[in-house]
Coordinates of C-alpha atoms in Angstrom, one line a residue:
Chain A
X1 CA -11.1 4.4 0.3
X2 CA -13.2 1.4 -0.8
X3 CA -13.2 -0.8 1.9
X4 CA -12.5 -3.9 0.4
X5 CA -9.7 -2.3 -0.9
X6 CA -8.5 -1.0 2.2
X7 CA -9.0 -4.3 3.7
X8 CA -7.5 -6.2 1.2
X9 CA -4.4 -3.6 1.5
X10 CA -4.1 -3.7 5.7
X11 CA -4.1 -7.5 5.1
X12 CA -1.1 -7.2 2.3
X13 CA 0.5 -5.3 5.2
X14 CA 0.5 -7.7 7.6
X15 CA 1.3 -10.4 5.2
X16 CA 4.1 -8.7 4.4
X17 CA 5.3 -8.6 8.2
X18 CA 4.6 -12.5 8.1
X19 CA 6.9 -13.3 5.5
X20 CA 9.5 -11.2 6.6
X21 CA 9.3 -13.2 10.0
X22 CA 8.7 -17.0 9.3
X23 CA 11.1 -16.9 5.6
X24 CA 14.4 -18.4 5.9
X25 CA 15.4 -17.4 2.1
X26 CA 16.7 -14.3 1.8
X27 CA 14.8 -13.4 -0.8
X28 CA 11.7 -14.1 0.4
X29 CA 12.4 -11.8 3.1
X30 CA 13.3 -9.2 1.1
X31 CA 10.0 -9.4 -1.1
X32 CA 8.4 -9.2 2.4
X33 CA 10.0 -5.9 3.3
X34 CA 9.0 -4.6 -0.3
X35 CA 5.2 -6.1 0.0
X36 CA 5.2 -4.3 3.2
X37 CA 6.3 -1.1 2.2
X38 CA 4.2 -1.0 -1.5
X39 CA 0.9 -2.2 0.6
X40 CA 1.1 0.9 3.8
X41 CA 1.8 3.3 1.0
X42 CA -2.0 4.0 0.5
X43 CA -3.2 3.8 4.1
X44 CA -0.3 6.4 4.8
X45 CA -2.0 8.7 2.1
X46 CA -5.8 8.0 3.8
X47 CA -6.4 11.9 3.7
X48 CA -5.4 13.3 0.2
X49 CA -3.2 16.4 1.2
X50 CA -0.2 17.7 0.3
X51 CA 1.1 16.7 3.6
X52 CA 0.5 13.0 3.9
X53 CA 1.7 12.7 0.3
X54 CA 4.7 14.2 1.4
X55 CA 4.8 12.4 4.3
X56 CA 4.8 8.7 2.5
X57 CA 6.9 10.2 0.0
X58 CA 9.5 9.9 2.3
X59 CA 8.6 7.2 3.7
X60 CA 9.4 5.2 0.8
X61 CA 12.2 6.9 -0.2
X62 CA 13.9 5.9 2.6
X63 CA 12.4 2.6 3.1
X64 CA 13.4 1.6 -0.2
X65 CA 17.0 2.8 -0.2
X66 CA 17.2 0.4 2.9
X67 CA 15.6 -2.3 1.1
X68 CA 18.3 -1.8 -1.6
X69 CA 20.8 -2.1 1.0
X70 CA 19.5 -4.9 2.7
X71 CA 19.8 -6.6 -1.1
X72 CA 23.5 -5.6 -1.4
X73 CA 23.9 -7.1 1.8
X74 CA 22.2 -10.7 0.8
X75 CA 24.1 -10.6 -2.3
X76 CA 27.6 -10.5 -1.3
X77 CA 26.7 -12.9 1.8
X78 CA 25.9 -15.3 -1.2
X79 CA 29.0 -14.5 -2.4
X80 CA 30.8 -15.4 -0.1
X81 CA 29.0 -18.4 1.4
X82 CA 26.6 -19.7 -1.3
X83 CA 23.8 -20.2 0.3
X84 CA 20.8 -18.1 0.5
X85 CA 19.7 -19.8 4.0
X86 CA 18.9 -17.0 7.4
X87 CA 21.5 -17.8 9.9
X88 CA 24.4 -15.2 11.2
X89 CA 25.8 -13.3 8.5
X90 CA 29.4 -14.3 8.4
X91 CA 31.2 -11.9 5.8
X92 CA 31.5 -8.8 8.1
X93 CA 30.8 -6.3 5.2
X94 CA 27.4 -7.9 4.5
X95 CA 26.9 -7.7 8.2
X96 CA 28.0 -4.4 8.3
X97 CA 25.3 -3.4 5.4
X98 CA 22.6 -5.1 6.8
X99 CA 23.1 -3.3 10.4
X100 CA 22.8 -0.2 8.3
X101 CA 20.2 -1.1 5.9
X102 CA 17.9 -2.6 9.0
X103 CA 18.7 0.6 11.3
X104 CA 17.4 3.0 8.2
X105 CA 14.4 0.9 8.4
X106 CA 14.2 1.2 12.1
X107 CA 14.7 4.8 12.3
X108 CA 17.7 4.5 14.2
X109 CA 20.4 7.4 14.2
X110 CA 22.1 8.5 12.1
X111 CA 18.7 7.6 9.6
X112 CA 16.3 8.9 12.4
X113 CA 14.9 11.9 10.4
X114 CA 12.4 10.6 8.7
X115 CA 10.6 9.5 11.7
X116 CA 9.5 12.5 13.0
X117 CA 8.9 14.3 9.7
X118 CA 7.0 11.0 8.3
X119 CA 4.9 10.7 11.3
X120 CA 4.0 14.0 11.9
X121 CA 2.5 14.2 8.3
X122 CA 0.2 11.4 8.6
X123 CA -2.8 10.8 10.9
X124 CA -3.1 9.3 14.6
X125 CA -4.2 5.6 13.1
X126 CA -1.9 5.6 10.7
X127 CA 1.1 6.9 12.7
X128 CA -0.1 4.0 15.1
X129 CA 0.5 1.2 13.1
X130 CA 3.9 3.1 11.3
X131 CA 5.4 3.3 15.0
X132 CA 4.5 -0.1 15.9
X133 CA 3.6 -2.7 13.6
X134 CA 6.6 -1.7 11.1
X135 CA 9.2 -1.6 14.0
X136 CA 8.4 -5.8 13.7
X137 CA 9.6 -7.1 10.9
X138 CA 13.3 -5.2 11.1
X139 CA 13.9 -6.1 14.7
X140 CA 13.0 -10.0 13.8
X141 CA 15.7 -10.0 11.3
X142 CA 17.9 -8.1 13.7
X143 CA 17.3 -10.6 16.4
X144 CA 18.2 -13.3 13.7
X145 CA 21.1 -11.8 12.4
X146 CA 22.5 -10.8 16.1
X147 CA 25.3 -13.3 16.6
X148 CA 27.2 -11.3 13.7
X149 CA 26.5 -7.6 14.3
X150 CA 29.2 -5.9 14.7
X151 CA 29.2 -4.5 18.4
X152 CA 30.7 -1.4 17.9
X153 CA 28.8 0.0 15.1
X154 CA 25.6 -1.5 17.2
X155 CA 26.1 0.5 20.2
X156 CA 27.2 3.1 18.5
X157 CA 23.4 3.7 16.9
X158 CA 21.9 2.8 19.9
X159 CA 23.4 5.2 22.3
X160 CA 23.2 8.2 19.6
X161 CA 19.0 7.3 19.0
X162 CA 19.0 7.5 23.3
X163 CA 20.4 10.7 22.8
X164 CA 18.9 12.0 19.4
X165 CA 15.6 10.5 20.6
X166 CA 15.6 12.6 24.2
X167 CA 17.1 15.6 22.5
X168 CA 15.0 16.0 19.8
X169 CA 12.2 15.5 21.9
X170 CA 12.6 18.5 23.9
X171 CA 11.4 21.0 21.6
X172 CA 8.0 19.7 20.6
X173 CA 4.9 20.3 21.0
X174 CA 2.9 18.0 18.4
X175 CA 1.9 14.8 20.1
X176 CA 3.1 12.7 17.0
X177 CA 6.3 14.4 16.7
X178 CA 6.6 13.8 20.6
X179 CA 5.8 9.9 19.9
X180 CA 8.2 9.9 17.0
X181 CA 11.2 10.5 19.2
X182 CA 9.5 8.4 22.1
X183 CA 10.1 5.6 19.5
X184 CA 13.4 6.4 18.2
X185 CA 15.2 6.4 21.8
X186 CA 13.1 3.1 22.8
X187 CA 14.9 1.7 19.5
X188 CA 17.7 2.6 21.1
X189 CA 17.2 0.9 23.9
X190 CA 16.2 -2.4 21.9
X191 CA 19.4 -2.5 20.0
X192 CA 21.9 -1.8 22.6
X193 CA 21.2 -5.4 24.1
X194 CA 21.0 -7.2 21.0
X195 CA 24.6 -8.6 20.8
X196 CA 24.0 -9.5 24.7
X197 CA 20.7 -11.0 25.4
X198 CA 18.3 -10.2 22.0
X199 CA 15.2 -11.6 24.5
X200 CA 15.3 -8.5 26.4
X201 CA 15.0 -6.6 23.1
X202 CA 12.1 -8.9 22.3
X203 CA 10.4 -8.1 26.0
X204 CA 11.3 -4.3 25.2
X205 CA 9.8 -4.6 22.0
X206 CA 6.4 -6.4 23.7
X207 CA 6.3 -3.2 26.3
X208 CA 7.1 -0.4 24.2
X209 CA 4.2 -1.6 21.7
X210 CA 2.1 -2.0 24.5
X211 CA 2.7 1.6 26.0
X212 CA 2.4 3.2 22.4
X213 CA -0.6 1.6 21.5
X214 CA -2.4 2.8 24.8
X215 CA -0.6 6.3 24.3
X216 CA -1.8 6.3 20.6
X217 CA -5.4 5.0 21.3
X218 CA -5.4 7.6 24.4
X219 CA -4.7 10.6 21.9
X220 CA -7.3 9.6 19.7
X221 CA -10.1 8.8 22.3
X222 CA -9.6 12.5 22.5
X223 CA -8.8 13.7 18.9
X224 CA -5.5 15.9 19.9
X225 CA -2.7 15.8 18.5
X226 CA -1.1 18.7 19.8
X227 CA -0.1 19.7 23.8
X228 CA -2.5 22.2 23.8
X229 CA -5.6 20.0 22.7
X230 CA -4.3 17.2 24.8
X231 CA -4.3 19.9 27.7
X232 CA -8.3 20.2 27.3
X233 CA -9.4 16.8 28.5
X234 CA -10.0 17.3 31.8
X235 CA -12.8 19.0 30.3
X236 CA -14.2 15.9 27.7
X237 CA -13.1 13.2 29.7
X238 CA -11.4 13.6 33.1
X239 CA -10.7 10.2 33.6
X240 CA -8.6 9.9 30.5
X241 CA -6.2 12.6 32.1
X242 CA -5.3 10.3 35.0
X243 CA -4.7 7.5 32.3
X244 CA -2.7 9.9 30.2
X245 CA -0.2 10.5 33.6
X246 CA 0.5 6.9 34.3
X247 CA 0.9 5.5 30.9
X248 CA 3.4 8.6 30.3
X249 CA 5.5 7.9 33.7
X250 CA 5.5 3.8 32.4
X251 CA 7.1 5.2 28.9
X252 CA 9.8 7.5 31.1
X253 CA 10.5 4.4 32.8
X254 CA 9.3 4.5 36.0
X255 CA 10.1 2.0 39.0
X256 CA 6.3 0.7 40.1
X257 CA 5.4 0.8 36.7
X258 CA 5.7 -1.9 33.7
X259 CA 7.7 0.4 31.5
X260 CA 10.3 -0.1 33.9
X261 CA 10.7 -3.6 33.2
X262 CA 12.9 -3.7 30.5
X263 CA 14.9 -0.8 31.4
X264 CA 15.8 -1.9 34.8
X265 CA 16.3 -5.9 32.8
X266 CA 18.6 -4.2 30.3
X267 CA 20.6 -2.0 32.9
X268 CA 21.1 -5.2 34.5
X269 CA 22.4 -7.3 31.6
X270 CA 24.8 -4.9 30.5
X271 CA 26.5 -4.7 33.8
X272 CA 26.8 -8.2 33.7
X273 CA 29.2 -7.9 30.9
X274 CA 31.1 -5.9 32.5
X275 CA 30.0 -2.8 30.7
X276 CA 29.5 0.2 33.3
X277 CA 29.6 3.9 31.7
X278 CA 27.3 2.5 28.7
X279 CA 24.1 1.8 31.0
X280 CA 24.8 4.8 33.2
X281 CA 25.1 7.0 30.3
X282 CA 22.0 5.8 28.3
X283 CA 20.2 6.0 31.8
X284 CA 21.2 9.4 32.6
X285 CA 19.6 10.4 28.8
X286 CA 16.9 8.3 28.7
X287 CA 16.1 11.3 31.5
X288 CA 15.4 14.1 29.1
X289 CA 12.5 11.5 27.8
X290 CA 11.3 11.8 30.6
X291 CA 11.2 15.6 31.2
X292 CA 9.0 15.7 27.6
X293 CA 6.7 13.0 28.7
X294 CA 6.8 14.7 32.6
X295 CA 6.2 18.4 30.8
X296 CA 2.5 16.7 29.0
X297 CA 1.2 15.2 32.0
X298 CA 2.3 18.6 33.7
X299 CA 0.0 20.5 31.4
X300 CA -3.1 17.6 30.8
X301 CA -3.3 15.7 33.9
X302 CA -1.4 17.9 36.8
X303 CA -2.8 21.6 35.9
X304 CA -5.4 23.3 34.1
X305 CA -3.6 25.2 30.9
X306 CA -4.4 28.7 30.6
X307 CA -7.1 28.7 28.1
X308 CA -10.0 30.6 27.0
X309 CA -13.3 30.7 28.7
X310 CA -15.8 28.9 26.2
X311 CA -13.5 26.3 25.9
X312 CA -13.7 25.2 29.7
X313 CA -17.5 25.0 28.4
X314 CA -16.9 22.1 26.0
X315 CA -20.0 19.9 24.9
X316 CA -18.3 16.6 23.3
X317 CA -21.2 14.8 20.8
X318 CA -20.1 11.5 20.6
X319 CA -17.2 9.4 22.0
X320 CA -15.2 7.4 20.2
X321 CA -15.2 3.5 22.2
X322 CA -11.9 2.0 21.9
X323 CA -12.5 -1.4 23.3
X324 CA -9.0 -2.2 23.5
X325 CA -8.1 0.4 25.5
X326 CA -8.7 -0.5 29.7
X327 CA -6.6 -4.0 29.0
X328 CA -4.1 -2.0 27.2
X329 CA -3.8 0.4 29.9
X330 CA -3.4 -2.5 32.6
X331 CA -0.7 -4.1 30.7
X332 CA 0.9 -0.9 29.9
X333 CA 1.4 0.6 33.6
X334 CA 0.8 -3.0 36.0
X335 CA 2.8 -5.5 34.4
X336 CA 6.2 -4.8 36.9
X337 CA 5.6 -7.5 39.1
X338 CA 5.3 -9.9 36.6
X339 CA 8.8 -10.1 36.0
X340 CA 10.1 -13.5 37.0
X341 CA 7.9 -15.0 34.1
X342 CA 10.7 -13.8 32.1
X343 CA 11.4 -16.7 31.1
X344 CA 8.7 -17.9 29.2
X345 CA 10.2 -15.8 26.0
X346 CA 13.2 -18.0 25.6
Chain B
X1 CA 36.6 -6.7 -28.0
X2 CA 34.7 -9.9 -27.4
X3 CA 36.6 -11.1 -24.4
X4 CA 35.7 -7.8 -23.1
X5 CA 32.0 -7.8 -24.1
X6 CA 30.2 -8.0 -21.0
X7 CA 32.5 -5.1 -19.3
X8 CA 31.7 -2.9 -22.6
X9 CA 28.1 -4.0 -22.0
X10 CA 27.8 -3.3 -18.5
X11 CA 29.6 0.1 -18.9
X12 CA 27.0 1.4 -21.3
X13 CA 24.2 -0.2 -18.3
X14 CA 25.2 1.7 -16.1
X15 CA 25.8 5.3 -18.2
X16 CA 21.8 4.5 -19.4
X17 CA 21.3 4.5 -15.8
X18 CA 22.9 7.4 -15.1
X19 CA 20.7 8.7 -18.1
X20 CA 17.4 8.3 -16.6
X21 CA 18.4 8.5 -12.9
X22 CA 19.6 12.4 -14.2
X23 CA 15.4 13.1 -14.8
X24 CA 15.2 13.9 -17.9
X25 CA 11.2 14.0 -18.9
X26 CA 9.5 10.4 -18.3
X27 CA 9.6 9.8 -22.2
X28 CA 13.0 10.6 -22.9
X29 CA 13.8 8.3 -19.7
X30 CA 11.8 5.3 -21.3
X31 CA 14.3 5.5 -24.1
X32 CA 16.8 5.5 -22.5
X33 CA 15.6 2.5 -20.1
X34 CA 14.8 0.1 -23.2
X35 CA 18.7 1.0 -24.2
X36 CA 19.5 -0.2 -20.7
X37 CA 16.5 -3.9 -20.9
X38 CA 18.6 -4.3 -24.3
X39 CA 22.0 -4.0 -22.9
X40 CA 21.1 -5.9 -20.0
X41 CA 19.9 -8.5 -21.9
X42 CA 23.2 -8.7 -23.5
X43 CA 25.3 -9.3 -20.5
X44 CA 22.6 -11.9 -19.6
X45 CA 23.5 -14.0 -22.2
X46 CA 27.0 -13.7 -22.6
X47 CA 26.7 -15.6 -19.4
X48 CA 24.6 -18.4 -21.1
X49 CA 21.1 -17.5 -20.0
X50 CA 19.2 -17.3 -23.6
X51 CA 16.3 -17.8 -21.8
X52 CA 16.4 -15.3 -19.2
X53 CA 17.4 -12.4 -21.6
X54 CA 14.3 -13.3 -23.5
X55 CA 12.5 -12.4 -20.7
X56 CA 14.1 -9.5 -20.1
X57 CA 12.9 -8.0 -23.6
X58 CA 9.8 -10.0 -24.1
X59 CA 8.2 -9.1 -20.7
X60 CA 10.1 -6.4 -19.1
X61 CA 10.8 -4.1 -22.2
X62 CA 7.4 -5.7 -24.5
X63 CA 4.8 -5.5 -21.5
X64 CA 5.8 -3.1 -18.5
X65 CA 8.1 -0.4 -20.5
X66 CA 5.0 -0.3 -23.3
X67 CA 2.4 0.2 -20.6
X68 CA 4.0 3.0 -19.1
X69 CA 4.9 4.3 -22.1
X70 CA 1.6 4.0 -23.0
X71 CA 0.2 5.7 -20.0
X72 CA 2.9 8.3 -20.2
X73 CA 1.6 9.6 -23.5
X74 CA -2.1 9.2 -22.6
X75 CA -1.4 11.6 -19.7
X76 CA 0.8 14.1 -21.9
X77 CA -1.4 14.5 -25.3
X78 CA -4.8 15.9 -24.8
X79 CA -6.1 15.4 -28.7
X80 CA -4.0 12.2 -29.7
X81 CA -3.1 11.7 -33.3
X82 CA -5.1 8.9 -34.6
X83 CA -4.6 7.2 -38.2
X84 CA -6.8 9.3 -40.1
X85 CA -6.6 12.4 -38.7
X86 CA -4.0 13.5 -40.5
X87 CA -2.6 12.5 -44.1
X88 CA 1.1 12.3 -43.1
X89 CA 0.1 9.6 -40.7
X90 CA -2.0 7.4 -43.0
X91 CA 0.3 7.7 -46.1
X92 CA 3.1 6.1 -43.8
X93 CA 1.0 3.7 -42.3
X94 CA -0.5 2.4 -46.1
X95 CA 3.6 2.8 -47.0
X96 CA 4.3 0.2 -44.0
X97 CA 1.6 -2.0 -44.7
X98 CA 2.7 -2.4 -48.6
X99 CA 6.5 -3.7 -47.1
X100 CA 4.9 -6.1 -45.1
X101 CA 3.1 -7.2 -47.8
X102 CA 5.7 -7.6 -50.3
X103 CA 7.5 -9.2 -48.1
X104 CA 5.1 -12.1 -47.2
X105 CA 4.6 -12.8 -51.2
X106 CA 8.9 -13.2 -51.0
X107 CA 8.4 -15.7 -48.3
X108 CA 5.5 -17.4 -50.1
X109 CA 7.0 -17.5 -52.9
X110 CA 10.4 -19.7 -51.6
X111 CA 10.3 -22.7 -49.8
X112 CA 12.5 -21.4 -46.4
X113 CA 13.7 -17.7 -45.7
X114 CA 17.3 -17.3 -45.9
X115 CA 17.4 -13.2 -45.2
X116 CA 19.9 -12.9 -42.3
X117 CA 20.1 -16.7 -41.1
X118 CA 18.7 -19.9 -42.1
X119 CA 15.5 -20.5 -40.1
X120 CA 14.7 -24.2 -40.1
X121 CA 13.2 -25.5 -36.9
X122 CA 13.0 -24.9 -32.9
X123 CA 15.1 -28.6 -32.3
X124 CA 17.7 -27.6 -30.6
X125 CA 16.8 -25.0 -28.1
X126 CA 16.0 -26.3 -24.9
X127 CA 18.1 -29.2 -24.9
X128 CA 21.5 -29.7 -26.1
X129 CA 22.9 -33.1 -27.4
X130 CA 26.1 -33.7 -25.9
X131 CA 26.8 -37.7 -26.8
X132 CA 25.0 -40.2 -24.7
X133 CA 23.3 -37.9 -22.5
X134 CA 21.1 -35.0 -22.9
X135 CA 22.1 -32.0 -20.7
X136 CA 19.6 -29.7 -19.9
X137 CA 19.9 -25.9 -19.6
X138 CA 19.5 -24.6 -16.4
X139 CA 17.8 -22.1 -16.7
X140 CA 15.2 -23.6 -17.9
X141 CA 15.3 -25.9 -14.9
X142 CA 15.2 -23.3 -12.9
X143 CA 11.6 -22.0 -14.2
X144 CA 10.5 -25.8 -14.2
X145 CA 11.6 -25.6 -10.4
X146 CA 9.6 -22.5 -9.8
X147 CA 6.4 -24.2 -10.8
X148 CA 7.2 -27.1 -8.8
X149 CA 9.3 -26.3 -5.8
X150 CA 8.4 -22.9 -5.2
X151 CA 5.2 -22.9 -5.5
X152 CA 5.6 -20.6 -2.6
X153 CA 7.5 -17.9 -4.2
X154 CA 4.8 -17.7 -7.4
X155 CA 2.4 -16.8 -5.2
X156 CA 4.1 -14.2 -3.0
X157 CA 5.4 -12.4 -6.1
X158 CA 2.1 -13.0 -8.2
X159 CA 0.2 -11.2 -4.8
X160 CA 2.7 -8.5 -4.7
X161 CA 2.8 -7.5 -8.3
X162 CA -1.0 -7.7 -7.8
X163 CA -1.0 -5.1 -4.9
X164 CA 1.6 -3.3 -6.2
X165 CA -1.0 -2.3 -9.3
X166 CA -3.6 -1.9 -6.5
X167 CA -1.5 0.6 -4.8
X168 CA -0.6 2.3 -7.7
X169 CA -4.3 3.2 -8.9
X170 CA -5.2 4.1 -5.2
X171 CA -2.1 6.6 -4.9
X172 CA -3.4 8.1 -8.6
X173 CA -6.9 8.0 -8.0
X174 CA -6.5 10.5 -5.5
X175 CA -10.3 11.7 -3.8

């Protein structure tokens, strides 16, 4: 693509995100949501094959049906309170709509299958920013919206994405599709202590883009995008393998690790409110996320996969230098005892 | 019937709707879509918007339905019909031309046209003399308020139409 067409599109993208985040019309965030969507059409579709056209196809199906929702939504709010301004949503079928219309956009169950599907399609950039930059601008307006949501229907989604997300994870063996499910039981996670304490979801929302970015960056320092590829590194880069192990255990959630930061914070806050077979359920499941995550750094990092003998010979031309990558892997696995400055995202 | 306009109106909005949603080919759902702009138009002004129904046909139905309209049959006809390529076409065109002209000698010919209604002057469109004070339509406010107020919201939808034709020609352009 031209670049200063691709530039000028990356910037719409995060313009869009801005709108949606600093409006407090309705409308305005609602022709953020579309500018968003419109502008990471193209850099969906980078490579012209059937598949990433498919692949945004249904991206923006989906997107926009939720985009029409959300509409509906603002609509009969201003129905029934006249006022277009962002504060809790007070009729409790708008509220009800927008819950629906954000968790389509989210890819929360039961509107999780286009995540895997759309993200599998595209390539490793590109799936990059669709797993973290997009989850931004829906979880703002969530956390805005979050006195009103109605609980039930809240925790609902959330537990059922824990589930669908560790589930649906099992089965895979394309890195993407393995990320895509990663993301949809973390939005799980995020939502189910919205109505409680929506700064955890903002501190789970800080980690879990941390850990995918390194994951992401990690897979394409190496160019795999399946198990087996990812399995070869110990012959390109060994170090990356060790790398590849920890930031894995901080996604399952480990104790010494940061990705067990927002689990353990969330665990806590909904036993505070006096809710006890919720967090031990989505703690038992958010185990089979682990098993996935715990099978990959079986077969890169912890064994040498059976493979052929001219590929233990490999000869690697040129690396890719992400520069971002060491801090990112710091913050993603080290950030645990850091915990008490908690505070600072009031 | 005319208490019962805008439900008759919105009735045949949404069956057009159904029309097009129902994919028919693209040029069979652009008639069916101006049916829709005009009807829509309708029910806009029953509720006093003159102004924003104009809109609706002058820039929805006049510019965006005739572009793609437009592109729809460039990318469908490979040897277009031009005016003189063929006879039938340039006998109707000269036919057409002729009205027009007759028509303008009529109107030259008497001082003001009385054909359907008596045009005389655009005095009374924007504001409407109620006794002491003027009251202004307000809709027409409203645009005045969008150039003034929100300047804000001109240029987020002026950048988005913008990108949306960028993104459009980078889908289509392909390799």
């Amino acid at each position: 693509m031209n670049p200063l067409i691709f530039t000028t599109i990356l910037m719409t993208v995060l313009l869009g995100t801005m709108i949606v985040m600093m409006s407090s019309h309705w409308l305005m965030i609602w022709i953020g949501f579309e500018m968003n969507l419109l502008a990471i059409i193209p850099i969906l579709m980078k490579k012209y094959n059937p598949r990433t056209m498919e692949a945004s196809t249904k991206y923006f199906l989906t997107q926009a049906t939720a985009s029409m929702l959300l509409m509906m939504a603002i609509i009969i709010n201003l129905m029934h309170s006249g006022q277009w301004t962002i504060t809790k949503v007070f009729n409790p079928t708008a509220s009800i709509i927008m819950t629906s219309a954000l968790a389509m956009k989210l890819g929360l169950t039961p509107f999780h299958f286009w995540v895997p599907e759309v993200t599998q399609g595209i390539s490793l950039t590109s799936g990059l920013i669709l797993l973290t930059w997009q989850k931004l601008a829906p979880m703002s307006i969530l956390y805005q919206i979050s006195p009103s949501i109605n609980l039930n229907i809240l925790l609902t989604m959330a537990v059922l994405s824990i589930l669908v997300g560790g589930w649906g994870g099992l089965n895979q063996t394309q890195l993407r599709k393995i990320m895509a499910y990663s993301s949809i039981a973390h939005m799980g996670w995020m939502t189910a202590v919205l109505v409680y304490n929506p700064t955890l979801t903002m501190l789970n929302m800080l980690i879990y883009i941390m850990m995918t970015l390194t994951m992401f960056m990690l897979f394409i320092h190496s160019s795999s995008t399946t198990t087996l590829s990812l399995s070869h590194t110990w012959n390109k880069t060994p170090l990356t393998t060790t790398l590849i192990l920890i930031t894995l255990l901080s996604m399952g959630g480990l104790p010494p690790l940061s990705g067990f930061m927002p689990k353990w914070m969330i665990i806590q806050e909904l036993t505070k409110n006096n809710s006890i077979i919720l967090p031990t359920l989505m703690a038992i499941m958010a185990l089979l996320n682990l098993y996935f995550y715990m099978r990959l750094t079986y077969s890169t990092s912890l064994t040498m996969f059976p493979s052929t003998n001219n590929m233990k010979m490999k000869w690697q031309f040129e690396t890719k230098r992400i520069t971002l990558l060491p801090p990112l892997i710091v913050m993603s696995s080290l950030l645990l005892p850091l915990t008490p400055m908690l505070s600072i995202l009031d | 019937m005319m208490t019962y306009i805008v439900f008759i109106l919105s009735v045949i909005f949404v069956v057009s709707f159904v029309g097009f949603s129902s994919k028919p080919s693209p040029i069979y759902g652009g008639l069916v879509l101006i049916v829709s702009g005009g009807v829509g138009c309708g029910i806009i002004m029953n509720f006093g918007g003159s102004f924003l129904g104009l809109m609706v046909f002058l820039i929805y139905l006049g510019g965006m339905l005739v572009v793609f309209g437009y592109t729809t049959a460039m990318a469908t006809e490979q040897y277009p019909e031009v005016w003189v390529s063929n006879t039938t076409v340039m006998g109707v065109f000269l036919l057409g031309l002729l009205m027009e002209v007759m028509l303008v000698l009529y109107v030259l010919k008497s001082e003001e046209v009385g054909v359907v209604f008596e045009f005389s002057g655009v005095g009374d469109w924007a504001i409407y003399d109620t006794g002491d004070s003027g009251v202004f339509s307000e809709e027409i406010m409203g645009v005045a308020a969008l150039y003034s107020y929100g300047a804000w919201v001109v240029i987020v939808t002026g950048w988005s139409l913008f990108v949306g034709v960028l993104v459009i020609l980078e889908v289509t352009r392909g390799d």
